[in-house]
Short mmCIF file of C-alpha atoms in Angstrom, two decimals:
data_model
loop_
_atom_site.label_atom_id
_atom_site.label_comp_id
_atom_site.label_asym_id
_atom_site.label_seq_id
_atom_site.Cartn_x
_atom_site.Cartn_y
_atom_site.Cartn_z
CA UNK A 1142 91.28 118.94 116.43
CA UNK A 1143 88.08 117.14 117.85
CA UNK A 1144 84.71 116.74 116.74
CA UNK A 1145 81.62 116.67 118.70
CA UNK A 1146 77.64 116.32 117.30
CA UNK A 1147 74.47 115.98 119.26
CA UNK A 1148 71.98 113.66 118.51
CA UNK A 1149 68.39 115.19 118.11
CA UNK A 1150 65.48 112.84 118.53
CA UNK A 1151 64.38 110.27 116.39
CA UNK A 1152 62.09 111.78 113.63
CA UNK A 1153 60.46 110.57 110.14
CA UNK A 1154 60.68 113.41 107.45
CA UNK A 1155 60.78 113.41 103.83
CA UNK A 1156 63.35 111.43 101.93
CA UNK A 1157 65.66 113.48 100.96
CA UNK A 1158 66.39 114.67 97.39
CA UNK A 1159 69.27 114.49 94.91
CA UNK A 1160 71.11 117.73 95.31
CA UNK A 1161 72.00 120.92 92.44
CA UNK A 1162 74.67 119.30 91.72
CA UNK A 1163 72.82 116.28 89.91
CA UNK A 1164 71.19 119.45 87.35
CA UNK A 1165 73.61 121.81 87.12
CA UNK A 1166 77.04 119.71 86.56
CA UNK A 1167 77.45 117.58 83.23
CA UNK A 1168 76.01 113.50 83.52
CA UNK A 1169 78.98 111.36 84.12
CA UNK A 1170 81.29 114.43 86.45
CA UNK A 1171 81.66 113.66 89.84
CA UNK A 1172 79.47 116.78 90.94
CA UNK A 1173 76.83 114.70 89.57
CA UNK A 1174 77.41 111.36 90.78
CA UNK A 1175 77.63 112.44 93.79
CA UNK A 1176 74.68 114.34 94.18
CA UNK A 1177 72.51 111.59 93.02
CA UNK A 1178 74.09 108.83 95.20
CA UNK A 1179 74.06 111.37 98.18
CA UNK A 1180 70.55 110.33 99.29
CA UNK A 1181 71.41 107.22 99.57
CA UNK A 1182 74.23 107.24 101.00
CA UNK A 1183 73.64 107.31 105.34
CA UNK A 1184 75.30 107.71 108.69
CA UNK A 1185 74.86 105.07 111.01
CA UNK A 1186 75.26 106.57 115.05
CA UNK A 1187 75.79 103.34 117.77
CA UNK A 1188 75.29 103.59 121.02
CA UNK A 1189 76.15 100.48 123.51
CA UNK A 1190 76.41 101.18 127.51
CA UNK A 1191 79.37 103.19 127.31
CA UNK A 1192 80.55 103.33 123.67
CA UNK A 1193 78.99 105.40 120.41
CA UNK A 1194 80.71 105.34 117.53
CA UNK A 1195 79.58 106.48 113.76
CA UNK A 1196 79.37 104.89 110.63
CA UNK A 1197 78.07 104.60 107.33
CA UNK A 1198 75.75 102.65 105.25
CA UNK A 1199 73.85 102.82 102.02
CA UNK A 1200 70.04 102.23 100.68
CA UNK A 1201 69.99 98.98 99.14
CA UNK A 1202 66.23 98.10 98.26
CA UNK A 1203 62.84 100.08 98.49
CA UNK A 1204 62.06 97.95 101.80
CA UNK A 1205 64.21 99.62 103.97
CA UNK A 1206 67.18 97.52 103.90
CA UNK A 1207 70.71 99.03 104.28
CA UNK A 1208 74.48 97.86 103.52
CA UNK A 1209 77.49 98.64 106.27
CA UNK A 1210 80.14 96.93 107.66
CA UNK A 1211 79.99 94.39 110.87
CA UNK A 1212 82.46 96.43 112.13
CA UNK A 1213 80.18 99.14 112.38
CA UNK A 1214 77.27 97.63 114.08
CA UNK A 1215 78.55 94.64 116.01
CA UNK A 1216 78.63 96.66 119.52
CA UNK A 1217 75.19 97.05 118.80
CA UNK A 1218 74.07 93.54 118.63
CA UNK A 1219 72.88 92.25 122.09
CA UNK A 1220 71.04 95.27 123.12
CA UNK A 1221 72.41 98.73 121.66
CA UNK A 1222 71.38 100.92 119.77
CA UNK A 1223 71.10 102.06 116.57
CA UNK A 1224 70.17 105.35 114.48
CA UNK A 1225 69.97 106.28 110.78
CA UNK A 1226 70.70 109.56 109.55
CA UNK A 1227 69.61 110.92 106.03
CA UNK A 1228 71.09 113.39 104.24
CA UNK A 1229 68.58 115.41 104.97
CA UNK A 1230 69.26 115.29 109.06
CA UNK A 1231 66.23 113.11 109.63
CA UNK A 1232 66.69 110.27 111.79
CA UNK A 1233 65.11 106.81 112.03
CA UNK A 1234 66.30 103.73 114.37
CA UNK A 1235 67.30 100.70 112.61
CA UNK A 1236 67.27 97.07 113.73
CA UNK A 1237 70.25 94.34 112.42
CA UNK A 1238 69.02 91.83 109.99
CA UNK A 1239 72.10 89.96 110.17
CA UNK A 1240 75.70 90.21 110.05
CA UNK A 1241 78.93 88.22 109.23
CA UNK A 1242 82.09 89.03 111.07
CA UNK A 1243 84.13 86.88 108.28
CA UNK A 1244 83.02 88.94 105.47
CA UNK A 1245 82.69 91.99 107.49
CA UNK A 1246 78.93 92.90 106.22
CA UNK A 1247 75.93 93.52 107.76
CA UNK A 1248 72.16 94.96 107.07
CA UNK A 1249 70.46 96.43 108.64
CA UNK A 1250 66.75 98.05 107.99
CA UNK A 1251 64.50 100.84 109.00
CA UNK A 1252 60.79 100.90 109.04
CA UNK A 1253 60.60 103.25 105.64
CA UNK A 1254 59.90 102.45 101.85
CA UNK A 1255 60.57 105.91 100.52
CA UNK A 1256 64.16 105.48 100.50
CA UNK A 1257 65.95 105.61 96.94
CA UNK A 1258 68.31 102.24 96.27
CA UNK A 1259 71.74 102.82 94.98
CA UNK A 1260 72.17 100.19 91.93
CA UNK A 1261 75.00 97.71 92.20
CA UNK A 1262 77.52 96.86 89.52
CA UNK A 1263 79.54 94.19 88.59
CA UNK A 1264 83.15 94.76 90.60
CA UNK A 1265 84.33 91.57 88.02
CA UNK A 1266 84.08 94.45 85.51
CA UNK A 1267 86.70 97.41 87.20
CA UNK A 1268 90.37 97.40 85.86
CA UNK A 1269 93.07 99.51 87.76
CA UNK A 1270 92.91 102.77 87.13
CA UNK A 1271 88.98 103.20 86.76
CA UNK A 1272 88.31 106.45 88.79
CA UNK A 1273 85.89 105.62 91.36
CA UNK A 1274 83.99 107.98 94.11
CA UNK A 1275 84.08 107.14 97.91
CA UNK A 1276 80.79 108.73 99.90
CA UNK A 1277 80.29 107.99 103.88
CA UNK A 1278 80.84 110.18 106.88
CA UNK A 1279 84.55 110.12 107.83
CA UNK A 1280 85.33 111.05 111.14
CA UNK A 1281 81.59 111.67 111.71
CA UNK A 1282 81.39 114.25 108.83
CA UNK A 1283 78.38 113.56 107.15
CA UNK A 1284 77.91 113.42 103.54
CA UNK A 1285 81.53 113.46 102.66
CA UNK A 1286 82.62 112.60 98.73
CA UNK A 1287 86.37 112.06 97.85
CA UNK A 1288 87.44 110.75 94.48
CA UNK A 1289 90.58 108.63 93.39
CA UNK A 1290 91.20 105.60 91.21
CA UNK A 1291 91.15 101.97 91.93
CA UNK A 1292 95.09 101.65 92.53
CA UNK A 1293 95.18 97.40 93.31
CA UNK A 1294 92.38 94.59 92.36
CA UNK A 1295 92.18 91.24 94.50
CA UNK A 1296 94.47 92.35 97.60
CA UNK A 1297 94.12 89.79 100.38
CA UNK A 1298 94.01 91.94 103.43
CA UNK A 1299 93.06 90.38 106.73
CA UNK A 1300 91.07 93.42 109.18
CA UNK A 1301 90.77 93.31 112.93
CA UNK A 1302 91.89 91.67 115.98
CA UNK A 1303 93.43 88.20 115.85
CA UNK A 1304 90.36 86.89 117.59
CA UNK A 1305 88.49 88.77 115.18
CA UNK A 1306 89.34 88.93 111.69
CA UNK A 1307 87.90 89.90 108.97
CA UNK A 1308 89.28 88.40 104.94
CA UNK A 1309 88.61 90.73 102.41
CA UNK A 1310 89.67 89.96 98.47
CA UNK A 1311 89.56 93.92 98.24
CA UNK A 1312 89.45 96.34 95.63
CA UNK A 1313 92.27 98.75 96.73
CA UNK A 1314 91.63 102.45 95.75
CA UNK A 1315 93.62 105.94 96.72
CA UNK A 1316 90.30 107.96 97.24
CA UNK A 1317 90.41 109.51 100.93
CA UNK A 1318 89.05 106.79 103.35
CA UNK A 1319 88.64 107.49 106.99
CA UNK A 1320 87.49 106.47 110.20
CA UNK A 1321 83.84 106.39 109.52
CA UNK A 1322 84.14 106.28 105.83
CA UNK A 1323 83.09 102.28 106.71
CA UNK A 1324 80.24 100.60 105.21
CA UNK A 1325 79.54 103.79 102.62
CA UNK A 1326 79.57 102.56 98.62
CA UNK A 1327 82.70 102.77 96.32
CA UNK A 1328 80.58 104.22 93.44
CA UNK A 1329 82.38 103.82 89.49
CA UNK A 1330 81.39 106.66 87.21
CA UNK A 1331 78.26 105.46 86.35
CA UNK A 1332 77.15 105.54 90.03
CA UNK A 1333 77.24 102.29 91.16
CA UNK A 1334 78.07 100.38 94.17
CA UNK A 1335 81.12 98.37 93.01
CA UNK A 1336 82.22 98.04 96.45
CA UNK A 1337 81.79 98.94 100.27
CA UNK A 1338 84.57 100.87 101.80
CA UNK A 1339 85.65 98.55 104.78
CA UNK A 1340 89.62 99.11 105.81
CA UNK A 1341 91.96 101.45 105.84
CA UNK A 1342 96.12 100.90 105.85
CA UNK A 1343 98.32 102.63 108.70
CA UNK A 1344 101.50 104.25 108.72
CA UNK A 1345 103.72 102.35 111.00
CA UNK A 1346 103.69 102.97 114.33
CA UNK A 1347 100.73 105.15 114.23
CA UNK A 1348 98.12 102.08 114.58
CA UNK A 1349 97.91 102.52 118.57
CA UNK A 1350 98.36 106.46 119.19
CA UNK A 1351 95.00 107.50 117.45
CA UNK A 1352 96.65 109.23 114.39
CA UNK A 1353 95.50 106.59 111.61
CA UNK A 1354 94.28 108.71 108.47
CA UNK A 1355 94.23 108.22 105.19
CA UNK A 1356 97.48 107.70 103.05
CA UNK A 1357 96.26 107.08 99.80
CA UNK A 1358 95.52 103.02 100.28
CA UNK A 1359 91.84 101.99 101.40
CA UNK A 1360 90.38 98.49 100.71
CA UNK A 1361 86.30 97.99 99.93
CA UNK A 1362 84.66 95.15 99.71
CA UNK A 1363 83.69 94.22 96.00
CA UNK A 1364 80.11 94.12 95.26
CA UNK A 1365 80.40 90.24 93.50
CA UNK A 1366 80.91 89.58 97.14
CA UNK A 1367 78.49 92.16 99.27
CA UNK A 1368 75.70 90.66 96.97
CA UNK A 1369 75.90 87.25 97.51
CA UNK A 1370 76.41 88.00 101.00
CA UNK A 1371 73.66 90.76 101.26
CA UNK A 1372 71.43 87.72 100.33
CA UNK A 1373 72.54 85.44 102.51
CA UNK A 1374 71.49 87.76 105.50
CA UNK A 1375 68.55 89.20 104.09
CA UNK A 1376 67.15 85.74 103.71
CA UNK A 1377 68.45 83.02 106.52
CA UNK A 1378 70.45 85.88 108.62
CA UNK A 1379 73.72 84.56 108.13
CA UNK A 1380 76.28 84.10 105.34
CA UNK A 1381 78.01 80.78 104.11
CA UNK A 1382 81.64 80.45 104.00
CA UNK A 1383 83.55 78.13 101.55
CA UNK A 1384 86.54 75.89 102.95
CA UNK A 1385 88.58 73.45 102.64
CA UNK A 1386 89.09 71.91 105.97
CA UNK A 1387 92.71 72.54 106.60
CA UNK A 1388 94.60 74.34 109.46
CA UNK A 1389 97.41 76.58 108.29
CA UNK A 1390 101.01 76.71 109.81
CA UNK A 1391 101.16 80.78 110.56
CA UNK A 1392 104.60 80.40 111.91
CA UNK A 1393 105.84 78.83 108.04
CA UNK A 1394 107.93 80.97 106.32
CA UNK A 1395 109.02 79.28 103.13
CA UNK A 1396 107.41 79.21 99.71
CA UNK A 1397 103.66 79.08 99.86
CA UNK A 1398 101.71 78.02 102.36
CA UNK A 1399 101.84 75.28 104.96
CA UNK A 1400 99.51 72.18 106.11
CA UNK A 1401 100.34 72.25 110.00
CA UNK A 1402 102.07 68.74 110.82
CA UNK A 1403 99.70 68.96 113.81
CA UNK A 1404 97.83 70.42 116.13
CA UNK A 1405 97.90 70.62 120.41
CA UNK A 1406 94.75 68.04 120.33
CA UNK A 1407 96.19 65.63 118.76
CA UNK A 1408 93.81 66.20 115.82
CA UNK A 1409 94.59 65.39 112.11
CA UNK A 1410 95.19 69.15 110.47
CA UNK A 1411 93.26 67.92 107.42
CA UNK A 1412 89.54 67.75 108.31
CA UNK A 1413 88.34 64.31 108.10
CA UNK A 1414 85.77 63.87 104.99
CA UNK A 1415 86.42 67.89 103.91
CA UNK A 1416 87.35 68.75 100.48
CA UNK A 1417 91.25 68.73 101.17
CA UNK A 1418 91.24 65.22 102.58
CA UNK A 1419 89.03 64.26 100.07
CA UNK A 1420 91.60 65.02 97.31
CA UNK A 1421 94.41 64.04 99.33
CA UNK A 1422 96.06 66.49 101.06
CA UNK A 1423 98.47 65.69 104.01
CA UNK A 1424 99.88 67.13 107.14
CA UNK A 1425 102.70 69.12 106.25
CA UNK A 1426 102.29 69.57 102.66
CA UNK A 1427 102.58 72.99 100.82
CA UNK A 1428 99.91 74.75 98.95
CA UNK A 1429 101.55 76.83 96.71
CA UNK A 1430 99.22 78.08 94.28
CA UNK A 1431 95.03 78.23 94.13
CA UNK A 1432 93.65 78.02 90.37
CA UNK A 1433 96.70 79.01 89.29
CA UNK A 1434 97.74 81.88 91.19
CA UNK A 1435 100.77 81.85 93.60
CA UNK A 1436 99.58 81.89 97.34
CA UNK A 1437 102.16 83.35 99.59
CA UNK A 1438 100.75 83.46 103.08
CA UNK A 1439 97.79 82.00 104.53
CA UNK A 1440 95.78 84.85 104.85
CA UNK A 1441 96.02 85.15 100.75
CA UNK A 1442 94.88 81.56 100.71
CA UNK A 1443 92.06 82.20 103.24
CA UNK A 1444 90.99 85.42 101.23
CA UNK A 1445 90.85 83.81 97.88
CA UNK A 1446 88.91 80.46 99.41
CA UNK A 1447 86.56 83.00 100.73
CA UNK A 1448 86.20 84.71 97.47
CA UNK A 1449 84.46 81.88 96.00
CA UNK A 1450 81.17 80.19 96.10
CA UNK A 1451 80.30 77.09 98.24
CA UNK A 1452 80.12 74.08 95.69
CA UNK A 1453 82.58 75.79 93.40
CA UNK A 1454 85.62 73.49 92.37
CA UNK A 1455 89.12 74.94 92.96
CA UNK A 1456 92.92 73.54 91.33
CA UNK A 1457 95.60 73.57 94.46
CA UNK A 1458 99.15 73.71 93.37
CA UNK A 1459 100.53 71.04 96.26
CA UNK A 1460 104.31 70.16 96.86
CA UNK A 1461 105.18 67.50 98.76
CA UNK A 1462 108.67 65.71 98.73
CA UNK A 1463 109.85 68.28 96.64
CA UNK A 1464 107.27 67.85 94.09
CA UNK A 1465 104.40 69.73 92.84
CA UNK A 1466 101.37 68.40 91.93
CA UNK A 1467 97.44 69.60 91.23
CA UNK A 1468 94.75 68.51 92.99
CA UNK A 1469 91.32 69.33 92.79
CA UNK A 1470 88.52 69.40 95.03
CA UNK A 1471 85.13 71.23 95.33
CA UNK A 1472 84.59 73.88 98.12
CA UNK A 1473 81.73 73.04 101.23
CA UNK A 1474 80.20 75.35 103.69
CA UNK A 1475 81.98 75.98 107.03
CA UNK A 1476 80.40 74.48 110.00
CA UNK A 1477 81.20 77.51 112.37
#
């Protein structure tokens, strides 16, 4: 089965309302969650030369500004196009504020103050098991609301293209997500944003042939994370991104996580004058914990760096000569 849409022109209606569903159902169901949220909740359509795609977004402020993945808009940075769509129908073109491939966020705003905001809770807060509410427009069907439970908290998963990856500490979850479900809120059952939907996992063998669906496991963003981000764009147009300064060994396969011995330039793996050299660390050693908590691969390690805040001080579990020992060191902003 395919789907098609047309895209009527660009228009400036009414905000749309919250539907029957927010009266006639009981405070608290999922009838009437959803039909408060569902105002808020928008597609985004991209155009770029050649390529459209569709994806989703929510209201975050009464100044027009509005959540979504990178992932979503990126095609649409140097010179695309990009279009709104209420609830409603009604249409209005939106412009990036900024966006950060590493986190995989973006916002984006259109010229309208009558939008309603979705509030944002605390993601520190969820537990596994809370039921939570996914809303977006999954393979482009608008206004779309599937229900589950958050199944996994803190999953490192690593999204996109070598070249291009994304590190999300995710808040896993079993409602429906989709192709197009991206950027849209993870609502709890009070109705807030505790996270936005951002990845999806695949069967194997169906990530090339155009089959990838859901199967119960969907990753979002958490909102600890989207709002100190959100900020970050909304005010400089670009996010800051905690490090270390080491280069990882990807090819390691023991315990933990390697220090590369070196690197094709000749190069020390630990950054001169970053936090790991600071405190010590050597080519070769292995990280095998961070604060505590066993590391296993380097795109855990990555995940849980990026998790934190720049000028936050971390405890690294470090074995070298067959000894472990903790080091500490405080986290500064990447220079990318």
């Amino acid at each position: 089965m395919s789907f098609t849409s047309s895209t009527p022109s660009t228009t400036q209606g009414p905000a749309p309302t919250a539907g029957a569903g927010a009266t006639t159902r009981p405070a608290g169901s999922i009838a009437n969650i959803a039909a408060k949220a569902m105002p808020s909740v928008v597609t985004i359509e991209v155009k770029s030369g050649t390529s459209e795609g569709t994806g989703s977004g929510w209201v975050l402020d009464d100044q027009g500004h509005i959540v979504t993945n990178n992932h979503v808009v990126a095609d649409a940075a140097n010179g695309g196009d990009i279009t709104v769509v209420l609830s409603n129908g009604k249409q209005s073109k939106a412009t990036i504020v900024g966006r950060d491939q590493p986190y995989d966020l973006a916002v984006i705003k259109v010229e309208r103050t009558d939008l309603t905001p979705l509030p944002v809770g605390d993601s520190s807060k969820v537990v596994v098991g809370d039921e939570v509410i996914a809303v977006g427009a999954p393979l482009g069907l608008e206004s779309t609301v599937t229900a589950g439970i958050v199944s996994a908290l803190d999953r490192p998963v690593a999204a996109g293209s070598a070249s291009d990856t994304s590190f999300i500490n995710a808040i896993q979850t079993d409602a429906a997500i989709n192709p197009g479900n991206s950027g849209g809120p993870l609502l709890n059952m009070a109705g807030e944003v505790i996270g936005v939907n951002s990845a999806i996992a695949t069967a194997p063998g169906t990530g090339s042939t155009g089959q990838a669906g859901s199967i119960g496991v969907g990753f979002a963003i958490p909102s600890a994370q989207v709002k100190k981000t959100v900020e970050q764009l909304i005010t400089k147009g670009k996010a800051v991104h905690p490090v270390i300064g080491v280069y990882l060994d990807q090819e390691y396969e023991g315990e933990g996580v390697k220090v590369r011995d070196s690197l094709p330039n000749g190069q020390d793996p630990v950054t001169a004058n970053g936090p790991a050299a600071k405190a010590g660390l050597k080519a070769g050693d292995i990280i095998v914990a961070l604060n505590g908590k066993p590391v296993t691969n380097p795109d855990a390690l990555v995940v849980g760096i990026r998790a934190l805040d720049v000028g936050d001080k971390v405890t690294l579990t470090v074995r070298r000569g067959g000894k472990d020992e903790d080091v500490t060191m405080v986290l500064e902003a990447s220079t990318d």
